[in-house]
Short mmCIF file of C-alpha atoms in Angstrom, two decimals:
data_model
loop_
_atom_site.label_atom_id
_atom_site.label_comp_id
_atom_site.label_asym_id
_atom_site.label_seq_id
_atom_site.Cartn_x
_atom_site.Cartn_y
_atom_site.Cartn_z
CA MET A 1 70.87 50.53 235.44
CA ALA A 2 73.86 48.33 234.80
CA ARG A 3 71.67 45.36 235.37
CA ASN A 4 69.28 46.47 232.64
CA ALA A 5 72.15 47.00 230.19
CA GLU A 6 73.46 43.57 230.90
CA LYS A 7 70.02 42.13 230.32
CA ALA A 8 69.69 44.00 227.02
CA MET A 9 73.07 42.81 225.77
CA THR A 10 72.20 39.30 226.71
CA ALA A 11 68.87 39.54 224.95
CA LEU A 12 70.51 41.09 221.85
CA ALA A 13 73.11 38.39 221.82
CA ARG A 14 70.45 35.68 222.02
CA PHE A 15 68.44 37.40 219.23
CA ARG A 16 71.43 37.60 216.92
CA GLN A 17 72.36 34.03 217.55
CA ALA A 18 68.82 32.96 216.74
CA GLN A 19 68.88 34.91 213.47
CA LEU A 20 72.17 33.35 212.49
CA GLU A 21 70.73 29.92 213.11
CA GLU A 22 67.72 30.73 210.97
CA GLY A 23 69.87 32.25 208.23
CA LYS A 24 68.23 35.67 208.23
CA VAL A 25 71.45 37.62 208.93
CA LYS A 26 74.27 37.45 206.40
CA GLU A 27 77.58 36.46 207.81
CA ARG A 28 80.29 39.05 207.14
CA ARG A 29 83.45 38.09 205.32
CA PRO A 30 86.52 38.10 207.57
CA PHE A 31 88.86 41.02 207.04
CA LEU A 32 91.87 38.69 206.96
CA ALA A 33 91.88 35.38 205.14
CA SER A 34 94.02 33.89 207.88
CA GLU A 35 91.08 34.24 210.31
CA CYS A 36 89.13 31.58 208.42
CA SER A 37 89.90 27.99 209.42
CA GLU A 38 87.26 26.13 207.41
CA LEU A 39 87.80 25.18 203.78
CA PRO A 40 84.11 25.42 202.67
CA LYS A 41 83.81 28.94 204.07
CA ALA A 42 87.08 30.00 202.42
CA GLU A 43 85.79 28.83 199.05
CA LYS A 44 82.50 30.62 199.75
CA TRP A 45 84.29 33.93 200.37
CA ARG A 46 86.38 33.45 197.22
CA ARG A 47 83.22 32.96 195.13
CA GLN A 48 81.71 36.06 196.74
CA ILE A 49 84.75 38.14 195.80
CA ILE A 50 84.59 36.86 192.21
CA SER A 51 80.93 37.86 192.05
CA GLU A 52 81.72 41.38 193.24
CA ILE A 53 84.59 41.72 190.74
CA SER A 54 82.29 40.67 187.88
CA LYS A 55 79.70 43.29 188.80
CA LYS A 56 82.27 46.07 189.04
CA VAL A 57 83.96 45.08 185.76
CA ALA A 58 80.55 45.30 184.07
CA GLN A 59 79.95 48.75 185.59
CA ILE A 60 83.33 50.17 184.57
CA GLN A 61 82.62 49.51 180.88
CA ASN A 62 80.32 52.56 180.94
CA ALA A 63 82.41 55.59 179.96
CA GLY A 64 79.61 57.97 181.04
CA LEU A 65 80.18 57.36 184.74
CA GLY A 66 82.72 60.15 184.95
CA GLU A 67 86.45 60.17 185.46
CA PHE A 68 86.40 60.03 189.28
CA ARG A 69 83.85 57.20 189.50
CA ILE A 70 85.77 55.18 186.91
CA ARG A 71 89.01 55.63 188.84
CA ASP A 72 87.32 54.54 192.08
CA LEU A 73 85.86 51.46 190.43
CA ASN A 74 89.22 50.55 188.96
CA ASP A 75 90.87 50.85 192.38
CA GLU A 76 88.14 48.68 193.98
CA ILE A 77 88.57 45.99 191.32
CA ASN A 78 92.34 45.86 191.88
CA LYS A 79 91.75 45.65 195.65
CA LEU A 80 89.32 42.75 195.22
CA LEU A 81 91.78 40.96 192.93
CA ARG A 82 94.46 41.14 195.60
CA GLU A 83 91.97 39.90 198.21
CA LYS A 84 91.00 37.01 195.94
CA GLY A 85 94.66 36.06 195.74
CA HIS A 86 94.90 35.99 199.55
CA TRP A 87 91.89 33.68 199.79
CA GLU A 88 93.33 31.36 197.13
CA VAL A 89 96.53 31.08 199.15
CA ARG A 90 94.46 30.34 202.30
CA ILE A 91 92.44 27.68 200.47
CA LYS A 92 95.66 25.98 199.41
CA GLU A 93 96.91 26.08 203.02
CA LEU A 94 93.67 24.41 204.20
CA GLY A 95 94.18 21.55 201.73
CA GLY A 96 92.05 22.84 198.88
CA PRO A 97 92.89 23.20 195.17
CA ASP A 98 95.55 25.61 193.94
CA TYR A 99 93.34 28.13 192.15
CA ALA A 100 96.34 30.31 191.28
CA ARG A 101 97.49 27.56 188.94
CA VAL A 102 94.33 25.77 187.78
CA GLY A 103 91.67 28.45 188.29
CA PRO A 104 90.13 30.46 185.41
CA LYS A 105 91.82 33.75 184.46
CA MET A 106 88.87 35.45 182.79
CA LEU A 107 88.74 38.37 185.20
CA ASP A 108 92.48 38.88 185.11
CA HIS A 109 92.48 38.98 181.31
CA GLU A 110 89.91 41.78 181.33
CA GLY A 111 92.50 44.16 182.75
CA LYS A 112 95.61 45.49 181.10
CA GLU A 113 98.87 46.32 182.84
CA VAL A 114 100.99 49.33 182.02
CA PRO A 115 104.44 48.30 180.77
CA GLY A 116 106.88 48.58 183.64
CA ASN A 117 104.12 48.79 186.32
CA ARG A 118 103.28 45.21 187.12
CA GLY A 119 100.40 44.40 189.49
CA TYR A 120 97.99 47.27 188.82
CA LYS A 121 95.53 46.78 185.97
CA TYR A 122 93.19 49.08 184.10
CA PHE A 123 89.72 47.81 183.17
CA GLY A 124 87.18 48.99 180.61
CA ALA A 125 86.84 52.76 180.33
CA ALA A 126 89.75 53.28 182.73
CA ARG A 127 92.12 52.54 179.84
CA GLU A 128 90.83 55.62 177.99
CA LEU A 129 91.27 58.07 180.88
CA PRO A 130 93.53 61.13 180.40
CA GLY A 131 97.09 60.22 181.26
CA VAL A 132 96.39 56.50 181.00
CA ARG A 133 95.87 56.30 177.24
CA GLU A 134 99.38 57.64 176.64
CA LEU A 135 100.84 54.90 178.82
CA PHE A 136 99.50 52.21 176.51
CA GLU A 137 100.72 53.83 173.32
CA LYS A 138 103.52 51.66 172.08
CA GLU A 139 106.15 52.32 169.48
CA PRO A 140 105.70 50.38 166.26
CA VAL A 141 107.23 46.96 166.49
CA PRO A 142 110.35 46.78 164.30
CA ALA A 143 110.14 44.41 161.40
CA ALA A 144 111.56 41.00 162.15
CA ARG A 145 114.93 40.35 160.56
CA LYS A 146 114.96 37.67 157.91
CA THR A 147 117.07 34.60 158.44
CA ARG A 148 119.82 33.57 156.08
CA ALA A 149 117.64 30.81 154.63
CA GLU A 150 114.83 33.29 153.86
CA LEU A 151 117.27 35.67 152.18
CA MET A 152 118.68 32.89 150.01
CA LYS A 153 115.21 32.21 148.61
CA ASP A 154 115.36 35.52 146.70
CA VAL A 155 118.80 34.83 145.22
CA ASP A 156 118.51 33.83 141.56
CA ALA A 157 120.14 34.59 138.20
CA GLU A 158 118.70 38.09 138.21
CA TYR A 159 120.37 38.77 141.58
CA TYR A 160 123.79 38.13 140.01
CA GLY A 161 123.02 40.36 137.00
CA TYR A 162 122.64 37.65 134.36
CA ARG A 163 119.36 39.12 133.10
CA ASP A 164 120.34 42.76 132.96
CA GLU A 165 120.66 42.65 129.16
CA ASP A 166 117.21 41.19 128.57
CA ASP A 167 115.43 44.55 128.71
CA GLY A 168 117.12 45.83 125.52
CA VAL A 169 118.18 49.10 127.15
CA LEU A 170 121.55 48.30 128.65
CA ILE A 171 123.34 47.03 125.54
CA PRO A 172 122.89 50.22 123.41
CA LEU A 173 124.04 52.36 126.31
CA GLU A 174 127.09 50.18 126.88
CA THR A 175 127.96 50.32 123.15
CA GLN A 176 127.74 54.13 123.14
CA TYR A 177 129.92 54.55 126.21
CA GLU A 178 132.37 51.93 124.95
CA LYS A 179 132.96 53.84 121.71
CA GLN A 180 133.42 57.08 123.59
CA ALA A 181 135.88 55.46 125.99
CA MET A 182 137.88 53.99 123.07
CA LEU A 183 138.12 57.38 121.32
CA GLU A 184 139.32 59.01 124.54
CA ALA A 185 141.90 56.25 125.08
CA VAL A 186 143.25 56.57 121.49
CA GLN A 187 143.48 60.36 121.76
CA LYS A 188 145.32 60.04 125.06
CA TRP A 189 147.73 57.52 123.57
CA ARG A 190 148.50 59.78 120.58
CA THR A 191 149.11 62.78 122.80
CA GLU A 192 151.47 60.83 125.03
CA LYS A 193 153.30 59.43 121.99
CA GLU A 194 153.83 62.88 120.46
CA THR A 195 155.05 64.24 123.77
CA ARG A 196 157.46 61.34 124.19
CA LEU A 197 158.86 61.67 120.63
CA SER A 198 159.36 65.41 120.94
CA GLY A 199 161.13 64.89 124.24
CA GLU A 200 163.50 62.28 122.77
CA LYS A 201 164.29 64.52 119.81
CA GLN A 202 165.10 67.46 122.05
CA GLN A 203 167.29 65.28 124.25
CA HIS A 204 169.19 63.99 121.19
CA GLU A 205 169.86 67.51 119.97
CA ASP A 206 171.12 68.55 123.41
CA GLU A 207 173.49 65.60 123.48
CA GLU A 208 174.91 66.50 120.07
CA GLU A 209 175.46 70.10 121.11
CA GLU A 210 177.38 68.97 124.19
CA GLU A 211 181.12 69.34 123.58
CA ASN A 212 183.23 66.23 124.09
CA ILE A 213 186.65 67.16 125.49
CA TYR A 214 188.02 63.88 124.22
CA THR A 215 187.10 64.55 120.58
CA VAL A 216 190.17 64.82 118.36
CA HIS A 217 189.91 67.64 115.83
CA ASP A 218 191.63 67.71 112.43
CA GLU A 219 194.15 70.38 113.45
CA GLU A 220 195.20 68.41 116.52
CA ARG A 221 195.44 65.25 114.45
CA ASP A 222 197.75 67.07 111.93
CA GLU A 223 199.91 68.31 114.78
CA GLU A 224 200.19 64.79 116.22
CA ASN A 225 201.17 63.41 112.80
CA ARG A 226 203.81 66.09 112.52
CA GLU A 227 205.23 65.24 115.94
CA GLU A 228 205.29 61.56 115.03
CA GLN A 229 207.22 62.34 111.86
CA GLU A 230 209.73 64.43 113.80
CA GLY A 231 210.09 61.61 116.26
CA GLU A 232 210.81 59.15 113.53
CA GLU A 233 213.45 61.47 112.11
CA GLY A 234 215.03 61.84 115.52
CA GLY A 235 214.98 58.10 116.14
CA VAL A 236 212.20 58.18 118.88
CA ALA A 237 208.81 56.71 117.96
CA PHE A 238 205.66 57.67 119.94
CA ILE A 239 202.24 56.18 119.24
CA ALA A 240 199.12 57.45 121.08
CA HIS A 241 196.42 54.75 121.45
CA VAL A 242 194.00 57.07 123.22
CA PRO A 243 193.10 60.71 122.63
CA VAL A 244 195.64 62.83 124.51
CA PRO A 245 194.51 66.31 125.55
CA SER A 246 196.62 69.19 124.41
CA GLN A 247 198.34 71.66 126.76
CA LYS A 248 195.67 74.20 126.00
CA GLU A 249 192.87 71.84 127.06
CA VAL A 250 194.75 70.83 130.21
CA GLY A 251 195.27 74.48 131.16
CA HIS A 252 191.63 75.27 130.46
CA ALA A 253 190.53 72.31 132.64
CA ARG A 254 192.79 73.44 135.51
CA ALA A 255 191.41 76.95 135.32
CA HIS A 256 187.86 75.64 135.77
CA THR A 257 188.78 73.34 138.68
#
C-alpha cells in the first residue's frame, strides 16, 4: 500500500512538473517577498499586484455593493498596497529600480487618508460610509493674514480722513455742534464768573465786619492827646508811634486767653 502511495506521489510530481514546463499551471506568488531571489520574477509579482489593485479600485466605486462588501474591498486594497511596497523594497535589494521614488503614484492618489491616521486609505464609496464621512469633514480654513505690504496698498488720503468733507454731510453737522458747544461754553463761563464775583463780594464784606483790635477810635485818640498834654505840663513828653492798646483791651484779651 505504501508502495502504491509512493508511486502516485511520484507520478503526481512528474505530472505537475510537466505542466509547469508547458505553462499550463499558473505559478503562485510567494507569500513573502524575501523568498524571491530573481529580479524578473519580483517585477512580475509587482505588476500582478498592481493589476489586482486596479480591479478592486474599479469595483469599490460602486456604492450599491453594500457597506460590508465595500469595507472588505477597502481592506483588501490597503493590504495589496502594503504588499506592493514589500515587493518594491525586494526589487531594490535585487538591484532593480527604486519604484518607491520613481514609480507612478496613480493608485496611491486614488485613496484618501484620514487626518491623524496615516497609512490607511479610503477608496471610492468607502469615503461615504457612515462614520467615515465625518472623519473627512474639515473646519473651514481661516483666511490668510495679509502682509504689511498688502495692507499698505489700501492706505490712501481717504484712510487718513482727508476726504471726509467731500460728501457734503459732515460740514453742516460739525457747524451745528460747534455752535451748540460754543453756547454751552459761554454759559458756563458766565455762571462761573457770577459765582466768583459774588464770592469775592461776600468775602470783602466779612473782612470789613471783622473787628481790628489795633484800630484807634476817636475817644481813645482824645484820651491819648489829653495824656500828652498833661505830660507836657508836667515836663515829661511821651509819643506813641504805634497803636497802644488800652487797659480795657488788655484785660479783655487776657480774659479770652
